[in-house]
Coordinates of N, CA and C in Angstrom, one line a residue:
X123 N 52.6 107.2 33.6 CA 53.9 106.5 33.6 C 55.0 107.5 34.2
X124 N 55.8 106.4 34.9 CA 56.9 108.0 35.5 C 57.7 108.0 34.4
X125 N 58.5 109.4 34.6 CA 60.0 109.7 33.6 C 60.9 108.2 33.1
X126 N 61.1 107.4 34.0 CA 62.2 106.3 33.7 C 61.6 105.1 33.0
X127 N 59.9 105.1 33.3 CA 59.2 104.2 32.6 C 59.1 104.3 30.6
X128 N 59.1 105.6 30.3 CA 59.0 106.1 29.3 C 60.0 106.0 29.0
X129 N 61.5 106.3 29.1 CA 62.8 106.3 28.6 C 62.7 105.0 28.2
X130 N 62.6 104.1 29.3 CA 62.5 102.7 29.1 C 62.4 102.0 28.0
X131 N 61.2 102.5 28.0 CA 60.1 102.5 26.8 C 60.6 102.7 25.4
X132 N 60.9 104.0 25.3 CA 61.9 104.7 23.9 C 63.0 104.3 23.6
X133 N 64.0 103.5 24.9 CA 65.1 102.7 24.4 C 65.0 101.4 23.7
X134 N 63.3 100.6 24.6 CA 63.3 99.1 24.1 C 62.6 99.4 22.0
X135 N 61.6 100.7 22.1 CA 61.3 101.2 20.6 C 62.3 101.0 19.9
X136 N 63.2 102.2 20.4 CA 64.7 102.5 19.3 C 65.3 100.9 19.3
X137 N 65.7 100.3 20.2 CA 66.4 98.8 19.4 C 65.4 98.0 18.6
X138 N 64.2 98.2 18.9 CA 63.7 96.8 17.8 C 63.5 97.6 16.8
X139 N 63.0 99.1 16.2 CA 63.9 99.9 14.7 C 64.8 99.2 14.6
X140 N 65.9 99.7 15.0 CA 67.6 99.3 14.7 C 67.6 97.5 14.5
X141 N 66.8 96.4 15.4 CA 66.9 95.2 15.2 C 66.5 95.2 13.7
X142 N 65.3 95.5 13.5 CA 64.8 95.9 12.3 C 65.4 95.8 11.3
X143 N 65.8 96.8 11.3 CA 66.9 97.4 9.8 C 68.0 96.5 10.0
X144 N 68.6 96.3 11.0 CA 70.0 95.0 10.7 C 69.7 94.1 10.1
X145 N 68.3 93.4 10.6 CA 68.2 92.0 10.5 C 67.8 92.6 8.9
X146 N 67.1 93.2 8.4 CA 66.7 93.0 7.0 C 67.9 93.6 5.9
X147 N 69.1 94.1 6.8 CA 69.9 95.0 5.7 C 70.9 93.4 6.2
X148 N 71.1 92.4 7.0 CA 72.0 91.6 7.2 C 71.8 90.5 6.8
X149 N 70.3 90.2 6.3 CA 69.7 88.8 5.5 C 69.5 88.8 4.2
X150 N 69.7 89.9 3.8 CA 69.3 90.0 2.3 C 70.4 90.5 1.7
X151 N 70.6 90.8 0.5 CA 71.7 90.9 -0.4 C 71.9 92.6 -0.5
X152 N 70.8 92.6 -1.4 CA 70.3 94.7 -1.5 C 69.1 95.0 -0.4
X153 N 69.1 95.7 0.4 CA 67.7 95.7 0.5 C 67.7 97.8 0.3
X154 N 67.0 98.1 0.5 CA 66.2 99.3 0.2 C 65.3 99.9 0.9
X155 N 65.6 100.6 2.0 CA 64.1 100.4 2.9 C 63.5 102.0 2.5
X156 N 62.5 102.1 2.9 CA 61.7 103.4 2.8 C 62.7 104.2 3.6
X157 N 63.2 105.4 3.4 CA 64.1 106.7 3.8 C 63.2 106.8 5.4
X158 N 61.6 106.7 5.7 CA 60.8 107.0 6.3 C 61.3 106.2 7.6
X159 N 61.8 104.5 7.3 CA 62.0 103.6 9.0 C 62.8 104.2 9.2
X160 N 64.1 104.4 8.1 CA 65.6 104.5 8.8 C 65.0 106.4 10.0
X161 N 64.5 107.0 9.1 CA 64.3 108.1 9.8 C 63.3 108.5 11.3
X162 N 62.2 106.9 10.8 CA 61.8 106.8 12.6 C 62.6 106.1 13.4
X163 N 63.8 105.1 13.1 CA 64.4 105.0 13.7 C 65.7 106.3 14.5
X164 N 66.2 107.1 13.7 CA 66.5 108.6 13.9 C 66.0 109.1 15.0
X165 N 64.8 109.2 14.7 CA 64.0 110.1 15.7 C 63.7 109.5 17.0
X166 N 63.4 108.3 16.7 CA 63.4 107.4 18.2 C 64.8 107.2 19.4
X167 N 66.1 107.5 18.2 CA 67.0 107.9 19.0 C 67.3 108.8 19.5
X168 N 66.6 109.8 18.6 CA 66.9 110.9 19.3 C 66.2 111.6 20.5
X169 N 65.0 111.1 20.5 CA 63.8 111.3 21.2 C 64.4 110.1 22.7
X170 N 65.1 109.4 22.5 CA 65.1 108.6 23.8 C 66.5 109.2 24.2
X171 N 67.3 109.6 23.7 CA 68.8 110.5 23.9 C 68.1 111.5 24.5
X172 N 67.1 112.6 24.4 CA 66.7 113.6 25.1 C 65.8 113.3 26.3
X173 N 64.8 112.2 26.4 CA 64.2 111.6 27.7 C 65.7 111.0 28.7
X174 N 66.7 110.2 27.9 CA 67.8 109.9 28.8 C 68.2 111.6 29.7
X175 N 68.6 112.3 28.7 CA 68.9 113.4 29.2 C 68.6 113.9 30.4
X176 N 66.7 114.0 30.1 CA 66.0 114.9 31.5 C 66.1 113.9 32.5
X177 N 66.1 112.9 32.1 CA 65.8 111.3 33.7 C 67.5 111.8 33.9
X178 N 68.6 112.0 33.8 CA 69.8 112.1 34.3 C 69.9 113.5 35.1
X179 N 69.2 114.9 34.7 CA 69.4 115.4 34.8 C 68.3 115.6 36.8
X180 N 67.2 115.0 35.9 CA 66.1 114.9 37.6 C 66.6 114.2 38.3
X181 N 67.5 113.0 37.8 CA 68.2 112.4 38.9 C 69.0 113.1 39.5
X182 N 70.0 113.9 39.3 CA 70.9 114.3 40.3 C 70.2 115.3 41.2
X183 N 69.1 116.2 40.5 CA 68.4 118.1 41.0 C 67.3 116.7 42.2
X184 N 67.1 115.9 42.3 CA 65.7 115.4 42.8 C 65.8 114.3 43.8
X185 N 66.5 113.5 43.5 CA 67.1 111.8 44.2 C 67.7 112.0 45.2
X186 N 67.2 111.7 46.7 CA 68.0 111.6 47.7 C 69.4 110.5 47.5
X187 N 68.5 109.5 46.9 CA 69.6 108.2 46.8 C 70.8 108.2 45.6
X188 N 71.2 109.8 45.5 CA 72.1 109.3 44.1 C 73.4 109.0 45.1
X189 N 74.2 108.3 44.8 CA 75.7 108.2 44.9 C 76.5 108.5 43.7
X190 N 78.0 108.8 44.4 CA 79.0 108.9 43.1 C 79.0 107.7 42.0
X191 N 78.6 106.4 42.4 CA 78.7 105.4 41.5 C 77.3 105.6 40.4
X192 N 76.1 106.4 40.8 CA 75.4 106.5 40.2 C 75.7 107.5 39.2
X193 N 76.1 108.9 39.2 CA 76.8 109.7 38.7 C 77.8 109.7 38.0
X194 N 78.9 109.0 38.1 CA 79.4 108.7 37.3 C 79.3 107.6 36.3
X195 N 78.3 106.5 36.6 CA 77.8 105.3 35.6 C 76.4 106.1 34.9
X196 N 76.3 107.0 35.1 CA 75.0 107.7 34.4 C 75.6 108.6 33.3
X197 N 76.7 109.2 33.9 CA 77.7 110.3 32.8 C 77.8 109.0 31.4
X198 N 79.0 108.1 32.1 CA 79.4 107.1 30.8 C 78.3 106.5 30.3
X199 N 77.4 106.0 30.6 CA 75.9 105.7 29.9 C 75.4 106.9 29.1
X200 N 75.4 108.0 29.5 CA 75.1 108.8 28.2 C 75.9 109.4 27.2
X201 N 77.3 109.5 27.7 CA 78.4 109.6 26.5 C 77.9 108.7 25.7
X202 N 78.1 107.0 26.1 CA 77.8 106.2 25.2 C 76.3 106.4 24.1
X203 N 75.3 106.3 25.2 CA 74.3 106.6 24.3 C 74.3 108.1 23.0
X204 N 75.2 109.2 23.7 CA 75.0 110.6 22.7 C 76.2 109.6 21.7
X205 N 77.0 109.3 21.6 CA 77.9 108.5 20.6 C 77.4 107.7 20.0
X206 N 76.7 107.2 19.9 CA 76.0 106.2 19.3 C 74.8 106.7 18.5
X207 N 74.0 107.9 19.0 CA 73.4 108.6 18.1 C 74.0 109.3 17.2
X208 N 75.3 109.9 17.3 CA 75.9 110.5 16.5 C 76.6 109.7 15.3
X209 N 77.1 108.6 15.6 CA 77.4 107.5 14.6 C 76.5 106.9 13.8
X210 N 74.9 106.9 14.5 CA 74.0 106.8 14.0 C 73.9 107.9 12.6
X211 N 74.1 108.8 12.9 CA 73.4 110.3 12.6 C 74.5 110.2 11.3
X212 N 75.8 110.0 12.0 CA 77.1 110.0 10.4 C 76.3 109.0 9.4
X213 N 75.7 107.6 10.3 CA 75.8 106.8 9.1 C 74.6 107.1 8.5
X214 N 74.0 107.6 8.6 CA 72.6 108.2 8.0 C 72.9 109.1 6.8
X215 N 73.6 110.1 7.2 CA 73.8 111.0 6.3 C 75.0 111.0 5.2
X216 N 75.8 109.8 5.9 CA 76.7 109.4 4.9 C 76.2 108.4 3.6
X217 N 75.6 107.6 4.4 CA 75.3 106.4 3.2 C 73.7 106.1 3.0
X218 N 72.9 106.5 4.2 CA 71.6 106.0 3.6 C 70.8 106.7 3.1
X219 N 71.1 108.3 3.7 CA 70.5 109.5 3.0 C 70.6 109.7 1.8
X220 N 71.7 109.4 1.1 CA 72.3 109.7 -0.1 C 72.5 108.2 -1.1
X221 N 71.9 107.0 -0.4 CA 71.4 105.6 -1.1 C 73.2 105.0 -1.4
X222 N 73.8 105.1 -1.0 CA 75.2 104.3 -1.4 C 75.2 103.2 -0.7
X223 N 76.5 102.4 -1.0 CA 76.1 101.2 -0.6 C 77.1 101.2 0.8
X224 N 76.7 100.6 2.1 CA 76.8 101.3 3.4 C 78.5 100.2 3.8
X225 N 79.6 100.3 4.4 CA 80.5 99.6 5.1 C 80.1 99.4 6.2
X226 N 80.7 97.8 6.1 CA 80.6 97.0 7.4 C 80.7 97.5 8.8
X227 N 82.5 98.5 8.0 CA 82.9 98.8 9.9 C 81.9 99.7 10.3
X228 N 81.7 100.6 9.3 CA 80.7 101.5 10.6 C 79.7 100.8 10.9
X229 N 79.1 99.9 10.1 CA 77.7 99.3 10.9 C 77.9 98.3 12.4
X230 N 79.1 97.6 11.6 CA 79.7 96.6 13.1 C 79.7 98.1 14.8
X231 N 80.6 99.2 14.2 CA 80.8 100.0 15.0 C 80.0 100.9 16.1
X232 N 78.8 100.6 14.9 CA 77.1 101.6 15.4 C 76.2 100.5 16.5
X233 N 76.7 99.2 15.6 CA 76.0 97.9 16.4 C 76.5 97.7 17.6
X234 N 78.1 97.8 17.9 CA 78.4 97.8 19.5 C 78.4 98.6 20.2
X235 N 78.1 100.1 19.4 CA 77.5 101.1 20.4 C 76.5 100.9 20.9
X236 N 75.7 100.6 20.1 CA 74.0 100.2 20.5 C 74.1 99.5 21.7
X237 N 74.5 98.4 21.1 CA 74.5 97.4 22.2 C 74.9 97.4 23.8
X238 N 76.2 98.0 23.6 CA 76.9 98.7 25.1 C 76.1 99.9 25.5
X239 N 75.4 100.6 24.9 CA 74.3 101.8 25.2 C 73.2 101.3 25.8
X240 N 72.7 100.4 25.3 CA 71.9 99.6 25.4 C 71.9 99.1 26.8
X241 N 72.8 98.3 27.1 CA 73.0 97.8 28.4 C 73.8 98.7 29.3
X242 N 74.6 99.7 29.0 CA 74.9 100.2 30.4 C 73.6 101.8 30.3
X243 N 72.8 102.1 29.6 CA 71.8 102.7 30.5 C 70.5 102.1 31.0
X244 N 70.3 101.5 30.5 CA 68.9 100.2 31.1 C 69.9 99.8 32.8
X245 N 71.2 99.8 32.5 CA 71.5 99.5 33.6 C 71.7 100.8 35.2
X246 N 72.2 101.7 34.3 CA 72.0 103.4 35.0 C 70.7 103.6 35.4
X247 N 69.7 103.5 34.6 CA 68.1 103.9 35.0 C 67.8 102.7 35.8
X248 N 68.2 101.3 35.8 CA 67.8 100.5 37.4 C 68.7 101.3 38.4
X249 N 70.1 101.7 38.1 CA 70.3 102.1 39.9 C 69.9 103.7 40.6
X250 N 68.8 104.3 39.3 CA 68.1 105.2 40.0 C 66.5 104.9 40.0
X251 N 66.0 103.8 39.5 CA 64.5 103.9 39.8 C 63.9 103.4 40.8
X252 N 64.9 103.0 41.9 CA 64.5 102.1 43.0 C 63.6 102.8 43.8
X253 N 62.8 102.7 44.1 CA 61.6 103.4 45.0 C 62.2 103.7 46.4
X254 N 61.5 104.9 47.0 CA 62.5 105.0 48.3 C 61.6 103.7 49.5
X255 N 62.1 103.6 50.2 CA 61.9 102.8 50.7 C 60.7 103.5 51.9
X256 N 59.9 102.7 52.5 CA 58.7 103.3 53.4 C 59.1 102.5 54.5
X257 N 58.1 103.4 55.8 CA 58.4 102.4 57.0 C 57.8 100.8 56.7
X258 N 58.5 99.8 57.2 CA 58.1 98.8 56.9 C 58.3 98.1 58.7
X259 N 57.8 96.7 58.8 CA 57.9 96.6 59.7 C 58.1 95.1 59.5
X260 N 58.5 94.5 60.6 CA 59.7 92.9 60.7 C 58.4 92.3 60.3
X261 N 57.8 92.0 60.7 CA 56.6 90.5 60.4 C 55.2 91.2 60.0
X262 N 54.5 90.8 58.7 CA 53.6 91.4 58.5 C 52.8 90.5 59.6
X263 N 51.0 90.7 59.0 CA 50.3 90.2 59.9 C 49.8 88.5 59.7
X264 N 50.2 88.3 58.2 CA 50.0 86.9 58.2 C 51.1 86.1 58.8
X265 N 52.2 86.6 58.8 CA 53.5 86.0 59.2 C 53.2 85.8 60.7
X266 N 52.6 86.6 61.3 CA 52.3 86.5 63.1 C 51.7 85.3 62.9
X267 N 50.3 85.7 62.3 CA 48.9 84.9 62.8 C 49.6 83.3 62.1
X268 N 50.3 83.2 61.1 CA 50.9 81.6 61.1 C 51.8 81.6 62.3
X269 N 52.3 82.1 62.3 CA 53.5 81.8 63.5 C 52.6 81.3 64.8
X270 N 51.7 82.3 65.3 CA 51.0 81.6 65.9 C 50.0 80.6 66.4
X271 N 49.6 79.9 64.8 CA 49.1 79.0 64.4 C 50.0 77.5 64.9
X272 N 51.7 78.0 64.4 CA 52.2 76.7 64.3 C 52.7 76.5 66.0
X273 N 52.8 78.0 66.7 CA 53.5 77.9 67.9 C 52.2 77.0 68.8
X274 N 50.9 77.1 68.8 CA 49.6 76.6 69.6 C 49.8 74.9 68.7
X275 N 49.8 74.4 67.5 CA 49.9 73.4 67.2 C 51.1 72.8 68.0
X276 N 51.9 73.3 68.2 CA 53.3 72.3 68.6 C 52.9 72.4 70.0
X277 N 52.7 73.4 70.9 CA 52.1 73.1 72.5 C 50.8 72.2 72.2
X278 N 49.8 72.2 71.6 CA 48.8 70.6 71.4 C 49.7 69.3 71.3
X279 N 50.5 69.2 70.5 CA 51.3 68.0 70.4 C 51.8 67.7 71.5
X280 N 52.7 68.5 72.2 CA 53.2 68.2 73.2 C 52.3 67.5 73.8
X281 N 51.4 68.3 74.0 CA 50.1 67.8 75.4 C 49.6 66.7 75.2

């Protein structure tokens, strides 16, 4: 798998953790999870915050095709994403490490980071994974041999 396929990968892991844990810490009254998810979730962020890293950083050292709009939409995609681990990281060691009972705002707060992390780097890693482009040429060969097909059927008609 290439570099971008794997980030990919570790970003779609890290949200369904975090879906995870919301949906069971947002349907239920108390819930209590093993120290163990919230902390593979941890790790999955953090582990995909340092794959984002290297794919940002091979992009620029490697990519004929980067532009300024890629460079600068790849900076704010990772601010966001390192912010959101770190809010992660507070709310961990604020409230779930230590079992208290957790506030809204920071979870609402962690949840629209996610979310906007979520989508503007899935969106940064499509405008660098585009394959370079190869010689290609106007009409393949089936495109001829119909073309030719229909150009001999319409001179029979005629005739």
């Amino acid at each position: 798998m290439l570099l971008w396929q794997v980030t990919l990968t570790a970003f779609i892991i890290t949200s369904l953790f975090g879906l995870y844990l919301f949906s069971g810490y947002t349907f239920r009254i108390k819930v209590y999870y093993p120290l163990v998810l919230v902390a593979c979730h941890i790790t999955a962020a953090a582990v995909t915050t340092i794959l984002f890293a290297i794919l940002i950083v091979k992009m620029f050292t490697t990519s004929a095709h980067v532009n300024v709009f890629s460079i600068v939409f790849a900076c704010i995609s990772f601010a966001l994403v390192a912010l959101t681990l770190l809010s992660g990281l507070y709310f961990f060691f604020r409230y779930d490490f230590k079992r208290r009972k957790t506030k809204w705002g920071i979870i609402m707060t962690h949840l629209a980071m996610a979310g906007l992390s979520f989508i503007f780097a899935i969106s940064s890693i499509s405008t660098v994974a585009i394959a370079p482009t190869g010689h290609t040429y106007p009409g393949s060969k089936w495109y001829k041999y119909h073309l030719r097909q229909s150009l001999e059927n319409a001179t029979q008609q005629q005739n």
